Tab-separated table of C-alpha atoms in Angstrom:
chain	number	residue	atom	x	y	z
A	1	MET	CA	-47.919	12.506	12.075
A	2	LYS	CA	-46.981	9.271	13.848
A	3	MET	CA	-43.654	9.351	12.049
A	4	ARG	CA	-42.512	11.972	14.557
A	5	ASN	CA	-42.593	9.324	17.296
A	6	TYR	CA	-39.951	7.385	15.380
A	7	THR	CA	-37.267	9.978	16.110
A	8	SER	CA	-37.554	9.483	19.877
A	9	VAL	CA	-33.905	8.416	20.290
A	10	THR	CA	-32.006	11.348	21.769
A	11	GLU	CA	-28.793	9.517	22.603
A	12	PHE	CA	-26.916	6.349	21.761
A	13	ILE	CA	-24.950	3.974	23.987
A	14	LEU	CA	-21.532	2.986	22.658
A	15	LEU	CA	-20.777	-0.629	23.575
A	16	GLY	CA	-17.034	-0.071	23.134
A	17	ILE	CA	-14.302	-2.356	21.821
A	18	SER	CA	-15.198	-6.033	21.530
A	19	ASN	CA	-13.551	-8.447	24.014
A	20	SER	CA	-11.822	-5.667	25.966
A	21	GLU	CA	-13.300	-6.491	29.388
A	22	GLY	CA	-10.687	-6.119	32.105
A	23	LEU	CA	-8.269	-4.324	29.785
A	24	GLU	CA	-9.836	-0.871	29.939
A	25	ASN	CA	-7.095	0.861	31.949
A	26	MET	CA	-4.289	-0.609	29.862
A	27	LEU	CA	-6.062	0.303	26.612
A	28	PHE	CA	-6.726	3.825	27.883
A	29	VAL	CA	-3.024	4.429	28.581
A	30	LEU	CA	-2.035	2.877	25.239
A	31	PHE	CA	-4.512	4.925	23.217
A	32	LEU	CA	-3.683	8.104	25.124
A	33	VAL	CA	0.012	7.673	24.261
A	34	PHE	CA	-0.755	7.108	20.573
A	35	TYR	CA	-3.221	10.016	20.482
A	36	VAL	CA	-0.836	12.497	22.119
A	37	PHE	CA	1.975	11.331	19.862
A	38	ALA	CA	-0.264	11.781	16.803
A	39	LEU	CA	-1.178	15.329	17.842
A	40	LEU	CA	2.313	16.465	18.801
A	41	GLY	CA	4.140	14.603	16.039
A	42	ASN	CA	1.930	15.872	13.238
A	43	LEU	CA	1.836	19.389	14.653
A	44	LEU	CA	5.637	19.367	14.700
A	45	ILE	CA	5.758	18.177	11.076
A	46	PHE	CA	3.284	20.889	10.028
A	47	LEU	CA	5.171	23.670	11.839
A	48	THR	CA	8.510	22.424	10.476
A	49	ILE	CA	7.205	22.602	6.899
A	50	LEU	CA	5.698	26.018	7.582
A	51	ALA	CA	8.928	27.385	9.063
A	52	SER	CA	11.375	25.899	6.520
A	53	PRO	CA	11.608	27.761	3.176
A	54	ASN	CA	13.404	24.808	1.541
A	55	LEU	CA	10.309	22.677	2.206
A	56	HIS	CA	7.945	25.076	0.442
A	57	THR	CA	7.516	22.727	-2.509
A	58	PRO	CA	4.428	20.847	-3.766
A	59	MET	CA	5.537	17.565	-2.171
A	60	TYR	CA	5.821	19.079	1.304
A	61	PHE	CA	2.771	21.265	0.782
A	62	PHE	CA	0.699	18.086	0.470
A	63	LEU	CA	2.617	16.497	3.347
A	64	GLY	CA	1.616	19.479	5.488
A	65	ASN	CA	-2.014	18.824	4.573
A	66	LEU	CA	-1.565	15.163	5.535
A	67	ALA	CA	-0.158	16.249	8.899
A	68	MET	CA	-3.239	18.418	9.494
A	69	PHE	CA	-5.467	15.501	8.514
A	70	ASP	CA	-3.653	13.244	11.005
A	71	ILE	CA	-4.391	15.789	13.734
A	72	PHE	CA	-8.103	16.033	12.919
A	73	PHE	CA	-8.869	12.371	12.128
A	74	PRO	CA	-7.990	10.720	15.472
A	75	SER	CA	-9.713	13.614	17.256
A	76	VAL	CA	-13.095	12.577	15.848
A	77	ASN	CA	-13.441	9.366	17.882
A	78	SER	CA	-10.454	8.960	20.239
A	79	PRO	CA	-11.528	11.345	23.047
A	80	LYS	CA	-14.950	9.704	23.397
A	81	MET	CA	-13.418	6.226	23.186
A	82	MET	CA	-10.949	7.005	25.992
A	83	ASP	CA	-13.729	8.624	28.039
A	84	CYS	CA	-15.689	5.385	27.763
A	85	LEU	CA	-12.654	3.232	28.642
A	86	VAL	CA	-12.182	4.974	31.991
A	87	GLY	CA	-15.873	4.533	32.781
A	88	GLN	CA	-16.891	8.180	32.561
A	89	SER	CA	-19.609	7.976	29.911
A	90	CYS	CA	-20.379	5.581	27.086
A	91	THR	CA	-23.400	7.552	25.912
A	92	ILE	CA	-23.321	9.974	23.015
A	93	SER	CA	-26.042	12.424	22.036
A	94	TYR	CA	-27.923	12.075	18.767
A	95	GLN	CA	-26.178	15.216	17.483
A	96	GLY	CA	-22.819	13.856	18.650
A	97	CYS	CA	-23.419	10.645	16.722
A	98	VAL	CA	-24.313	12.650	13.614
A	99	SER	CA	-21.089	14.640	14.029
A	100	GLN	CA	-18.974	11.496	14.338
A	101	VAL	CA	-20.408	9.991	11.153
A	102	PHE	CA	-20.034	13.267	9.255
A	103	PHE	CA	-16.457	14.058	10.279
A	104	TYR	CA	-15.299	10.436	10.078
A	105	HIS	CA	-16.415	10.087	6.460
A	106	THR	CA	-15.561	13.659	5.465
A	107	LEU	CA	-12.003	13.130	6.648
A	108	GLY	CA	-11.968	9.573	5.276
A	109	GLY	CA	-12.887	10.869	1.823
A	110	THR	CA	-10.337	13.667	2.153
A	111	GLU	CA	-7.671	11.091	3.007
A	112	CYS	CA	-8.402	9.056	-0.131
A	113	PHE	CA	-8.282	12.141	-2.340
A	114	LEU	CA	-5.146	13.481	-0.634
A	115	TYR	CA	-3.178	10.257	-1.100
A	116	THR	CA	-4.263	10.232	-4.740
A	117	VAL	CA	-3.039	13.803	-5.231
A	118	MET	CA	0.259	12.939	-3.521
A	119	ALA	CA	0.693	9.974	-5.872
A	120	TYR	CA	0.051	12.253	-8.855
A	121	ASP	CA	2.627	14.716	-7.513
A	122	ARG	CA	5.252	11.945	-7.338
A	123	PHE	CA	4.263	10.802	-10.846
A	124	VAL	CA	4.857	14.286	-12.269
A	125	ALA	CA	8.120	14.703	-10.323
A	126	ILE	CA	9.614	11.440	-11.593
A	127	CYS	CA	8.064	11.042	-15.035
A	128	HIS	CA	8.150	14.738	-16.037
A	129	PRO	CA	10.970	16.275	-13.939
A	130	MET	CA	11.742	19.082	-16.400
A	131	ARG	CA	8.138	20.292	-16.370
A	132	TYR	CA	7.460	19.593	-12.683
A	133	THR	CA	7.467	23.196	-11.452
A	134	VAL	CA	5.303	24.266	-14.382
A	135	ILE	CA	2.715	21.510	-13.981
A	136	MET	CA	2.624	21.576	-10.163
A	137	ASN	CA	2.583	25.350	-9.779
A	138	HIS	CA	1.132	27.144	-6.774
A	139	ARG	CA	-2.306	27.592	-8.329
A	140	VAL	CA	-2.605	23.910	-9.275
A	141	CYS	CA	-1.503	22.811	-5.799
A	142	THR	CA	-4.072	25.129	-4.234
A	143	TYR	CA	-6.870	23.860	-6.475
A	144	LEU	CA	-5.939	20.223	-5.804
A	145	THR	CA	-5.848	20.811	-2.051
A	146	VAL	CA	-9.168	22.664	-1.977
A	147	GLY	CA	-10.601	19.894	-4.162
A	148	THR	CA	-9.520	17.159	-1.737
A	149	TRP	CA	-11.107	18.834	1.284
A	150	LEU	CA	-14.226	19.908	-0.638
A	151	GLY	CA	-14.604	16.416	-2.104
A	152	GLY	CA	-14.357	14.916	1.373
A	153	PHE	CA	-16.991	17.373	2.618
A	154	VAL	CA	-19.433	16.417	-0.150
A	155	HIS	CA	-18.743	12.718	0.426
A	156	GLY	CA	-19.368	12.994	4.174
A	157	SER	CA	-22.455	15.188	3.733
A	158	ILE	CA	-24.159	12.735	1.372
A	159	LEU	CA	-23.557	9.763	3.651
A	160	THR	CA	-24.636	11.607	6.797
A	161	PHE	CA	-27.841	12.821	5.147
A	162	LEU	CA	-28.703	9.288	3.969
A	163	ILE	CA	-28.150	7.740	7.382
A	164	PHE	CA	-29.863	10.304	9.582
A	165	LYS	CA	-32.867	11.081	7.444
A	166	LEU	CA	-34.073	7.665	8.637
A	167	PRO	CA	-36.142	7.451	11.863
A	168	TYR	CA	-34.564	6.003	15.035
A	169	CYS	CA	-36.939	4.829	17.739
A	170	GLY	CA	-34.782	2.311	19.623
A	171	PRO	CA	-32.874	0.233	20.503
A	172	ASN	CA	-30.036	2.702	20.854
A	173	GLU	CA	-26.995	0.495	21.574
A	174	VAL	CA	-24.193	1.031	19.015
A	175	ASP	CA	-22.074	-2.103	18.706
A	176	SER	CA	-18.798	-0.222	18.377
A	177	PHE	CA	-16.694	2.429	20.107
A	178	PHE	CA	-17.939	5.136	17.719
A	179	CYS	CA	-20.857	5.885	15.404
A	180	ASP	CA	-20.333	4.515	11.909
A	181	ILE	CA	-22.670	3.687	9.058
A	182	PRO	CA	-23.177	-0.104	9.487
A	183	VAL	CA	-23.725	-0.062	13.257
A	184	VAL	CA	-26.016	2.987	13.179
A	185	LEU	CA	-28.068	1.787	10.203
A	186	SER	CA	-28.874	-1.446	12.026
A	187	LEU	CA	-30.766	0.635	14.613
A	188	ALA	CA	-33.048	2.442	12.143
A	189	CYS	CA	-36.809	1.913	12.375
A	190	ALA	CA	-37.325	1.853	8.601
A	191	ASP	CA	-36.194	0.116	5.452
A	192	THR	CA	-32.446	0.739	5.141
A	193	SER	CA	-31.851	-0.992	1.806
A	194	LEU	CA	-31.563	2.250	-0.183
A	195	ALA	CA	-29.246	3.876	2.369
A	196	GLN	CA	-27.107	0.728	2.537
A	197	THR	CA	-26.835	0.472	-1.234
A	198	VAL	CA	-26.033	4.135	-1.810
A	199	SER	CA	-23.574	4.371	1.097
A	200	PHE	CA	-21.787	1.159	0.089
A	201	THR	CA	-21.622	2.356	-3.511
A	202	ASN	CA	-20.453	5.833	-2.499
A	203	VAL	CA	-17.722	4.572	-0.160
A	204	GLY	CA	-16.728	1.826	-2.584
A	205	ILE	CA	-16.494	4.106	-5.621
A	206	VAL	CA	-14.436	6.741	-3.771
A	207	ALA	CA	-12.020	4.223	-2.241
A	208	LEU	CA	-11.699	2.064	-5.364
A	209	THR	CA	-11.285	5.005	-7.759
A	210	CYS	CA	-8.594	6.569	-5.593
A	211	PHE	CA	-6.831	3.239	-5.169
A	212	LEU	CA	-6.820	2.563	-8.922
A	213	LEU	CA	-5.488	6.064	-9.649
A	214	ILE	CA	-2.728	5.537	-7.079
A	215	ILE	CA	-1.842	2.149	-8.605
A	216	THR	CA	-1.803	3.713	-12.083
A	217	SER	CA	0.495	6.529	-10.935
A	218	TYR	CA	2.928	4.168	-9.249
A	219	THR	CA	2.920	1.735	-12.158
A	220	ARG	CA	4.038	4.592	-14.394
A	221	ILE	CA	6.555	5.658	-11.744
A	222	VAL	CA	8.077	2.170	-11.472
A	223	ILE	CA	8.367	1.902	-15.253
A	224	ALA	CA	10.098	5.297	-15.377
A	225	ILE	CA	12.466	4.401	-12.524
A	226	LEU	CA	13.481	1.111	-14.119
A	227	LYS	CA	14.563	3.052	-17.200
A	228	ILE	CA	17.078	5.041	-15.146
A	229	ARG	CA	20.525	3.676	-15.928
A	230	SER	CA	22.396	4.466	-12.720
A	231	SER	CA	21.638	2.479	-9.571
A	232	GLU	CA	22.093	5.645	-7.492
A	233	GLY	CA	19.476	7.427	-9.600
A	234	ARG	CA	17.041	4.551	-9.153
A	235	ARG	CA	17.661	4.473	-5.409
A	236	ARG	CA	17.035	8.216	-5.035
A	237	ALA	CA	13.856	8.001	-7.119
A	238	PHE	CA	12.515	5.112	-5.052
A	239	SER	CA	13.399	6.897	-1.796
A	240	THR	CA	11.186	9.873	-2.704
A	241	CYS	CA	8.194	7.518	-2.951
A	242	SER	CA	8.906	5.057	-0.135
A	243	ALA	CA	7.321	7.088	2.679
A	244	HIS	CA	4.148	7.697	0.678
A	245	LEU	CA	3.908	4.011	-0.290
A	246	THR	CA	4.335	2.985	3.346
A	247	SER	CA	1.492	5.288	4.419
A	248	ILE	CA	-0.766	3.999	1.634
A	249	THR	CA	-0.081	0.402	2.712
A	250	LEU	CA	-1.013	1.252	6.319
A	251	VAL	CA	-4.265	2.877	5.157
A	252	TYR	CA	-5.447	0.467	2.463
A	253	GLY	CA	-3.965	-2.749	3.889
A	254	PRO	CA	-6.391	-3.079	6.814
A	255	VAL	CA	-9.347	-2.044	4.628
A	256	ILE	CA	-8.500	-4.714	2.047
A	257	LEU	CA	-8.147	-7.240	4.868
A	258	VAL	CA	-11.667	-6.455	6.075
A	259	TYR	CA	-13.343	-6.819	2.680
A	260	LEU	CA	-11.380	-9.849	1.412
A	261	ARG	CA	-11.755	-12.132	4.407
A	262	PRO	CA	-14.508	-14.778	4.047
A	263	ALA	CA	-16.395	-14.079	7.292
A	264	SER	CA	-17.101	-11.073	9.480
A	265	SER	CA	-15.357	-10.805	12.841
A	266	PRO	CA	-16.449	-8.059	15.287
A	267	TRP	CA	-13.150	-8.348	17.184
A	268	LEU	CA	-11.061	-7.995	14.007
A	269	ASP	CA	-13.245	-5.104	12.871
A	270	SER	CA	-12.550	-3.332	16.173
A	271	VAL	CA	-8.805	-3.937	15.909
A	272	ILE	CA	-8.691	-2.575	12.356
A	273	GLN	CA	-10.815	0.460	13.247
A	274	VAL	CA	-8.555	1.233	16.213
A	275	PHE	CA	-5.524	0.853	13.951
A	276	ASN	CA	-6.951	3.301	11.381
A	277	ASN	CA	-8.303	5.766	13.963
A	278	VAL	CA	-5.434	5.956	16.430
A	279	ILE	CA	-2.272	4.114	15.422
A	280	THR	CA	-1.782	5.046	11.745
A	281	PRO	CA	-1.999	8.853	12.347
A	282	SER	CA	0.680	8.510	15.041
A	283	LEU	CA	2.994	6.530	12.732
A	284	ASN	CA	3.006	8.995	9.828
A	285	PRO	CA	5.354	11.498	11.552
A	286	LEU	CA	7.875	8.692	12.067
A	287	ILE	CA	7.487	7.467	8.492
A	288	TYR	CA	8.047	10.887	6.963
A	289	THR	CA	10.935	11.881	9.249
A	290	LEU	CA	12.885	8.642	9.420
A	291	ARG	CA	12.757	8.127	5.655
A	292	ASN	CA	13.194	11.723	4.513
A	293	LYS	CA	16.525	13.550	4.846
A	294	ASP	CA	15.079	16.985	4.034
A	295	VAL	CA	12.438	16.744	6.762
A	296	LYS	CA	14.963	15.413	9.300
A	297	LEU	CA	17.373	18.267	8.558
A	298	ALA	CA	14.637	20.913	8.733
A	299	LEU	CA	13.299	19.361	11.930
A	300	LYS	CA	16.726	19.520	13.568
A	301	LYS	CA	17.059	23.192	12.628
A	302	VAL	CA	13.615	24.031	14.024
A	303	LEU	CA	14.271	22.153	17.274
A	304	ALA	CA	17.693	23.797	17.587
A	305	ALA	CA	16.133	27.229	17.083
A	306	VAL	CA	13.491	26.512	19.718
A	307	ALA	CA	16.055	25.164	22.194
A	308	GLN	CA	18.396	28.144	21.755
A	309	PRO	CA	17.879	30.764	24.507
A	310	SER	CA	16.542	34.028	23.106
A	311	GLY	CA	19.254	36.002	24.846
A	312	CYS	CA	22.172	34.189	23.190
A	313	LYS	CA	22.528	36.499	20.224
A	314	GLU	CA	25.905	37.853	19.100
């Protein structure tokens, strides 16, 4: 019965971003700009795809899902981080910490699966163009999309259960600006070896499997593109993949940097986490509009329709 005393922690204290003393106001304004841009930019992309019949194709269907992801993902941790930066409250309830871990890893798993599905879509489009509409039909796209979100949910649920079935009796200071597995596990009042092993394996298998599938898809894509005789054909084929490849680099690049460097650095960890949480979701709208003629054209039409006064009809 003494085990019940181990769950006495009812809230956690977020210590914030490492080495940010004296920069709180500047960081708050910076993060607020990126967060608002991520919300508005991705919402605009989603509504543009929804309102444009010529964008109702598998490629843009998945892009619409990515836009929704980029609205949800920064919303998991950014509001609390900005609240802490302006000195309002750096404490988070036990349930709030559980929610952050769950949604962060649910959406993180969904992101991995979604980028993998998008890579497969580009593989089918370029390597099997004549059968593209048959292979990537509406039912398949729906199943793949439901699978990505359901897979992320299962992934996040397993990790959250492993972490919070452990007792927490103090200390309660989280050495980060949000609740994540490593910093929360270090506060547990029990042996964490099993949770660490399973969570590391789970995260590693999901990320590595998705990454290898993406590499496989793009290897096949590159081989197929190089077989195209005309330079214009090769350029058009590469252009359909460039935005997706840029997004993948922004997502996996920082993660690879973390795991390949020889020593841990709390400051670098914070920078990379901020980049993934706030900056990358705000860059995706620019990546997919600046490098995609169809989206730019549809976006102009939507903005023109919104700007046109309702009374100016012939």
